[in-house]
Amino acid sequence: MDDGKPPTDVYSNLGTVFVDDTKAIIFLMYVSFGICPTRSVMLVNSTDDGITWSRPRNITDQVGKDYATHPSPGYGIKKEHEPAKGRLVVCGHGYNDGVGIVLLLSDDHGVTWRHGAFVQGIPFHNNTDGDFAPAECQPVELPDGSLYLVVRNQHQYKYHCKMTMRSFDGGETLPRRYMFLDRSLVEPKISSGLWYHNGTMFYSGPKSETERRRLCIRWSHDYGNTWTSGTEIWGDLAGYSTLMMLPHDTNHLYILYERGVRKYYDQVAFTKIKLSMEKGRNTL
Ligand SMILES: *[C@@H]1O[C@H](CO)[C@@H](O)[C@H](O)[C@H]1NC(C)=O
Ligand SMILES: *[C@@H]1O[C@H](CO)[C@@H](O)[C@H](O)[C@H]1NC(C)=O
Ligand SMILES: *[C@@H]1O[C@H](CO)[C@@H](O)[C@H](O)[C@H]1NC(C)=O
Ligand SMILES: *[C@@H]1O[C@H](CO)[C@@H](O)[C@H](O)[C@H]1NC(C)=O
């Protein structure tokens, strides 16, 4: 899709990619601005492993105009466990020009969509530093069927670190009593990578409170309660990142990330990392 050049043409955000493996469909959900006064949530799909893509389908009316969100960078998930096994979950941010996050849900393999949990930002400081402003978010599913999200802390509410949230009802709610500011996951206001596999949660992002620099992968063997100091992937400037593993190869982790020397986005890099085992759990 050629979406032209902002701000004059139509343009799109980065979008969220996700797979329904029971139907062998890859989806990309994104928001399109520009043509219409309303932001439009669009969905394209591929049934041939990404070689060809459908025309965009406008699902704005399904999720509700007020929930026309920016699907976040990274990936969406298909729930593998109850509750709501099979549900597709996409996390988006930037609701109705305020800042907040919303989970978009589908229980019929991506045909129909609705909004689930919504967490609105609180503009304590009139949209400046210090506001509670959850932004770009990456969900994973844990073995008990709950969702765990790392969320960009856009206005550095209290600390220069990630927010984390949980959902125990398949994304219908993100209860306040399970929201945390994880001070060990420092961030310079950025989107981060998250991946869960067999008892290990991997996290990627710049290990800096202020600069997009020093990209590290860290891991947790207790569902995000504590994190290792991690391994540095790129010591110089680095920006957004996302993590993945292949379904039939549990020995490697992949990271796609922005990096550079002059700018943090000189290059987009893709690195394959061999995992090792320590007391029956994966490490780098
Ligand atoms: C998508 O649908 C919404 C709601 O009906 C509409 O306002 C908007 O113009 C549509 N956008 C596009 C790109 O067709
Ligand atoms: C996938 O794209 C095709 C072709 O545009 C469309 O007919 C179909 O409804 C789409 N499927 C979903 C689940 O969005
Ligand atoms: C909030 O910010 C807006 C835009 O910057 C400004 O016009 C307004 O006066 C501010 N309000 C307060 C109460 O500071
Ligand atoms: C999961 O971890 C266990 C040890 O805790 C290990 O024996 C098993 O091989 C791992 N399975 C996969 C698919 O990596």
PDB file of N, CA and C in Angstrom, residues 157-208:
ATOM      1  N   TYR A 157       5.061   8.995  33.679  1.00  0.00           N
ATOM      2  CA  TYR A 157       4.288   9.066  34.923  1.00  0.00           C
ATOM      3  C   TYR A 157       5.137   8.497  36.060  1.00  0.00           C
ATOM      4  N   LYS A 158       5.489   9.310  37.003  1.00  0.00           N
ATOM      5  CA  LYS A 158       6.312   8.981  38.179  1.00  0.00           C
ATOM      6  C   LYS A 158       7.758   8.596  37.856  1.00  0.00           C
ATOM      7  N   TYR A 159       7.957   7.662  36.934  1.00  0.00           N
ATOM      8  CA  TYR A 159       9.318   7.199  36.647  1.00  0.00           C
ATOM      9  C   TYR A 159       9.543   7.083  35.143  1.00  0.00           C
ATOM     10  N   HIS A 160      10.823   6.967  34.762  1.00  0.00           N
ATOM     11  CA  HIS A 160      11.178   6.730  33.361  1.00  0.00           C
ATOM     12  C   HIS A 160      11.205   5.222  33.137  1.00  0.00           C
ATOM     13  N   CYS A 161      10.057   4.583  33.286  1.00  0.00           N
ATOM     14  CA  CYS A 161      10.030   3.120  33.166  1.00  0.00           C
ATOM     15  C   CYS A 161       8.694   2.662  32.583  1.00  0.00           C
ATOM     16  N   LYS A 162       8.665   1.385  32.177  1.00  0.00           N
ATOM     17  CA  LYS A 162       7.458   0.793  31.605  1.00  0.00           C
ATOM     18  C   LYS A 162       6.327   0.682  32.623  1.00  0.00           C
ATOM     19  N   MET A 163       5.103   0.712  32.092  1.00  0.00           N
ATOM     20  CA  MET A 163       3.947   0.268  32.855  1.00  0.00           C
ATOM     21  C   MET A 163       3.713  -1.194  32.463  1.00  0.00           C
ATOM     22  N   THR A 164       3.214  -1.994  33.399  1.00  0.00           N
ATOM     23  CA  THR A 164       2.756  -3.334  33.022  1.00  0.00           C
ATOM     24  C   THR A 164       1.307  -3.481  33.463  1.00  0.00           C
ATOM     25  N   MET A 165       0.559  -4.252  32.702  1.00  0.00           N
ATOM     26  CA  MET A 165      -0.868  -4.473  33.005  1.00  0.00           C
ATOM     27  C   MET A 165      -1.191  -5.941  32.789  1.00  0.00           C
ATOM     28  N   ARG A 166      -2.287  -6.389  33.407  1.00  0.00           N
ATOM     29  CA  ARG A 166      -2.720  -7.783  33.260  1.00  0.00           C
ATOM     30  C   ARG A 166      -4.208  -7.822  32.951  1.00  0.00           C
ATOM     31  N   SER A 167      -4.603  -8.878  32.237  1.00  0.00           N
ATOM     32  CA  SER A 167      -6.027  -9.142  32.039  1.00  0.00           C
ATOM     33  C   SER A 167      -6.276 -10.612  32.333  1.00  0.00           C
ATOM     34  N   PHE A 168      -7.328 -10.885  33.126  1.00  0.00           N
ATOM     35  CA  PHE A 168      -7.642 -12.269  33.505  1.00  0.00           C
ATOM     36  C   PHE A 168      -8.931 -12.755  32.851  1.00  0.00           C
ATOM     37  N   ASP A 169      -9.505 -11.918  31.983  1.00  0.00           N
ATOM     38  CA  ASP A 169     -10.776 -12.269  31.353  1.00  0.00           C
ATOM     39  C   ASP A 169     -10.677 -12.124  29.837  1.00  0.00           C
ATOM     40  N   GLY A 170      -9.504 -12.490  29.292  1.00  0.00           N
ATOM     41  CA  GLY A 170      -9.356 -12.503  27.837  1.00  0.00           C
ATOM     42  C   GLY A 170      -9.346 -11.122  27.199  1.00  0.00           C
ATOM     43  N   GLY A 171      -9.010 -10.097  27.977  1.00  0.00           N
ATOM     44  CA  GLY A 171      -8.885  -8.761  27.397  1.00  0.00           C
ATOM     45  C   GLY A 171     -10.113  -7.884  27.560  1.00  0.00           C
ATOM     46  N   GLU A 172     -11.127  -8.355  28.322  1.00  0.00           N
ATOM     47  CA  GLU A 172     -12.314  -7.511  28.557  1.00  0.00           C
ATOM     48  C   GLU A 172     -11.962  -6.351  29.491  1.00  0.00           C
ATOM     49  N   THR A 173     -11.109  -6.633  30.482  1.00  0.00           N
ATOM     50  CA  THR A 173     -10.715  -5.584  31.438  1.00  0.00           C
ATOM     51  C   THR A 173      -9.211  -5.672  31.716  1.00  0.00           C
ATOM     52  N   LEU A 174      -8.640  -4.528  32.124  1.00  0.00           N
ATOM     53  CA  LEU A 174      -7.259  -4.435  32.596  1.00  0.00           C
ATOM     54  C   LEU A 174      -7.341  -3.788  33.983  1.00  0.00           C
ATOM     55  N   PRO A 175      -7.588  -4.605  35.020  1.00  0.00           N
ATOM     56  CA  PRO A 175      -7.901  -4.029  36.333  1.00  0.00           C
ATOM     57  C   PRO A 175      -6.764  -3.193  36.909  1.00  0.00           C
ATOM     58  N   ARG A 176      -7.167  -2.113  37.576  1.00  0.00           N
ATOM     59  CA  ARG A 176      -6.196  -1.183  38.141  1.00  0.00           C
ATOM     60  C   ARG A 176      -5.270  -1.824  39.158  1.00  0.00           C
ATOM     61  N   ARG A 177      -5.816  -2.793  39.921  1.00  0.00           N
ATOM     62  CA  ARG A 177      -4.966  -3.343  40.981  1.00  0.00           C
ATOM     63  C   ARG A 177      -3.832  -4.206  40.420  1.00  0.00           C
ATOM     64  N   TYR A 178      -3.869  -4.503  39.110  1.00  0.00           N
ATOM     65  CA  TYR A 178      -2.757  -5.237  38.500  1.00  0.00           C
ATOM     66  C   TYR A 178      -1.916  -4.356  37.577  1.00  0.00           C
ATOM     67  N   MET A 179      -2.013  -3.036  37.741  1.00  0.00           N
ATOM     68  CA  MET A 179      -1.147  -2.135  36.957  1.00  0.00           C
ATOM     69  C   MET A 179       0.063  -1.800  37.790  1.00  0.00           C
ATOM     70  N   PHE A 180       1.230  -1.877  37.165  1.00  0.00           N
ATOM     71  CA  PHE A 180       2.468  -1.562  37.880  1.00  0.00           C
ATOM     72  C   PHE A 180       3.358  -0.669  37.047  1.00  0.00           C
ATOM     73  N   LEU A 181       4.217   0.058  37.759  1.00  0.00           N
ATOM     74  CA  LEU A 181       5.323   0.761  37.119  1.00  0.00           C
ATOM     75  C   LEU A 181       6.529  -0.112  37.420  1.00  0.00           C
ATOM     76  N   ASP A 182       7.077  -0.762  36.384  1.00  0.00           N
ATOM     77  CA  ASP A 182       8.181  -1.695  36.617  1.00  0.00           C
ATOM     78  C   ASP A 182       9.498  -0.932  36.512  1.00  0.00           C
ATOM     79  N   ARG A 183      10.003  -0.528  37.677  1.00  0.00           N
ATOM     80  CA  ARG A 183      11.173   0.358  37.686  1.00  0.00           C
ATOM     81  C   ARG A 183      12.437  -0.303  37.175  1.00  0.00           C
ATOM     82  N   SER A 184      12.452  -1.626  37.060  1.00  0.00           N
ATOM     83  CA  SER A 184      13.652  -2.235  36.488  1.00  0.00           C
ATOM     84  C   SER A 184      13.640  -2.147  34.952  1.00  0.00           C
ATOM     85  N   LEU A 185      12.465  -1.972  34.358  1.00  0.00           N
ATOM     86  CA  LEU A 185      12.403  -1.824  32.899  1.00  0.00           C
ATOM     87  C   LEU A 185      12.431  -0.333  32.544  1.00  0.00           C
ATOM     88  N   VAL A 186      13.614   0.258  32.615  1.00  0.00           N
ATOM     89  CA  VAL A 186      13.727   1.686  32.302  1.00  0.00           C
ATOM     90  C   VAL A 186      13.485   1.872  30.805  1.00  0.00           C
ATOM     91  N   GLU A 187      12.957   3.041  30.435  1.00  0.00           N
ATOM     92  CA  GLU A 187      12.725   3.303  29.010  1.00  0.00           C
ATOM     93  C   GLU A 187      12.784   4.788  28.710  1.00  0.00           C
ATOM     94  N   PRO A 188      13.251   5.134  27.497  1.00  0.00           N
ATOM     95  CA  PRO A 188      13.228   6.536  27.058  1.00  0.00           C
ATOM     96  C   PRO A 188      11.979   6.803  26.225  1.00  0.00           C
ATOM     97  N   LYS A 189      10.766   6.527  26.738  1.00  0.00           N
ATOM     98  CA  LYS A 189       9.501   6.673  26.008  1.00  0.00           C
ATOM     99  C   LYS A 189       9.583   5.951  24.672  1.00  0.00           C
ATOM    100  N   ILE A 190       9.352   4.665  24.674  1.00  0.00           N
ATOM    101  CA  ILE A 190       9.537   3.903  23.442  1.00  0.00           C
ATOM    102  C   ILE A 190       8.682   2.639  23.434  1.00  0.00           C
ATOM    103  N   SER A 191       8.461   2.138  22.233  1.00  0.00           N
ATOM    104  CA  SER A 191       7.807   0.845  22.037  1.00  0.00           C
ATOM    105  C   SER A 191       8.858  -0.249  22.262  1.00  0.00           C
ATOM    106  N   SER A 192       8.480  -1.352  22.882  1.00  0.00           N
ATOM    107  CA  SER A 192       9.458  -2.397  23.202  1.00  0.00           C
ATOM    108  C   SER A 192       8.977  -3.759  22.746  1.00  0.00           C
ATOM    109  N   GLY A 193       9.931  -4.692  22.702  1.00  0.00           N
ATOM    110  CA  GLY A 193       9.594  -6.064  22.317  1.00  0.00           C
ATOM    111  C   GLY A 193       9.336  -6.923  23.543  1.00  0.00           C
ATOM    112  N   LEU A 194       8.444  -7.918  23.377  1.00  0.00           N
ATOM    113  CA  LEU A 194       8.137  -8.836  24.471  1.00  0.00           C
ATOM    114  C   LEU A 194       7.793 -10.176  23.845  1.00  0.00           C
ATOM    115  N   TRP A 195       8.312 -11.251  24.445  1.00  0.00           N
ATOM    116  CA  TRP A 195       8.005 -12.582  23.941  1.00  0.00           C
ATOM    117  C   TRP A 195       7.982 -13.534  25.115  1.00  0.00           C
ATOM    118  N   TYR A 196       7.012 -14.439  25.146  1.00  0.00           N
ATOM    119  CA  TYR A 196       6.971 -15.429  26.213  1.00  0.00           C
ATOM    120  C   TYR A 196       7.139 -16.822  25.613  1.00  0.00           C
ATOM    121  N   HIS A 197       8.018 -17.610  26.184  1.00  0.00           N
ATOM    122  CA  HIS A 197       8.145 -18.998  25.756  1.00  0.00           C
ATOM    123  C   HIS A 197       8.503 -19.900  26.933  1.00  0.00           C
ATOM    124  N   ASN A 198       7.647 -20.832  27.256  1.00  0.00           N
ATOM    125  CA  ASN A 198       7.973 -21.942  28.158  1.00  0.00           C
ATOM    126  C   ASN A 198       8.679 -21.515  29.454  1.00  0.00           C
ATOM    127  N   GLY A 199       8.107 -20.553  30.160  1.00  0.00           N
ATOM    128  CA  GLY A 199       8.681 -20.158  31.444  1.00  0.00           C
ATOM    129  C   GLY A 199       9.638 -18.983  31.377  1.00  0.00           C
ATOM    130  N   THR A 200       9.974 -18.537  30.178  1.00  0.00           N
ATOM    131  CA  THR A 200      10.866 -17.375  30.055  1.00  0.00           C
ATOM    132  C   THR A 200      10.147 -16.249  29.333  1.00  0.00           C
ATOM    133  N   MET A 201      10.206 -15.059  29.913  1.00  0.00           N
ATOM    134  CA  MET A 201       9.691 -13.878  29.241  1.00  0.00           C
ATOM    135  C   MET A 201      10.896 -13.067  28.797  1.00  0.00           C
ATOM    136  N   PHE A 202      10.947 -12.734  27.505  1.00  0.00           N
ATOM    137  CA  PHE A 202      12.040 -11.921  26.959  1.00  0.00           C
ATOM    138  C   PHE A 202      11.523 -10.510  26.718  1.00  0.00           C
ATOM    139  N   TYR A 203      12.378  -9.540  26.955  1.00  0.00           N
ATOM    140  CA  TYR A 203      12.028  -8.134  26.759  1.00  0.00           C
ATOM    141  C   TYR A 203      13.160  -7.474  25.980  1.00  0.00           C
ATOM    142  N   SER A 204      12.833  -6.601  25.038  1.00  0.00           N
ATOM    143  CA  SER A 204      13.886  -5.852  24.337  1.00  0.00           C
ATOM    144  C   SER A 204      13.578  -4.371  24.356  1.00  0.00           C
ATOM    145  N   GLY A 205      14.618  -3.561  24.517  1.00  0.00           N
ATOM    146  CA  GLY A 205      14.446  -2.106  24.487  1.00  0.00           C
ATOM    147  C   GLY A 205      15.737  -1.425  24.895  1.00  0.00           C
ATOM    148  N   PRO A 206      15.849  -0.121  24.598  1.00  0.00           N
ATOM    149  CA  PRO A 206      17.042   0.620  25.015  1.00  0.00           C
ATOM    150  C   PRO A 206      17.122   0.662  26.544  1.00  0.00           C
ATOM    151  N   LYS A 207      18.315   0.381  27.081  1.00  0.00           N
ATOM    152  CA  LYS A 207      18.457   0.417  28.537  1.00  0.00           C
ATOM    153  C   LYS A 207      18.951   1.803  28.928  1.00  0.00           C
ATOM    154  N   SER A 208      18.044   2.757  28.830  1.00  0.00           N
ATOM    155  CA  SER A 208      18.375   4.150  29.120  1.00  0.00           C
ATOM    156  C   SER A 208      17.083   4.858  29.471  1.00  0.00           C
TER     157      SER A 208
END
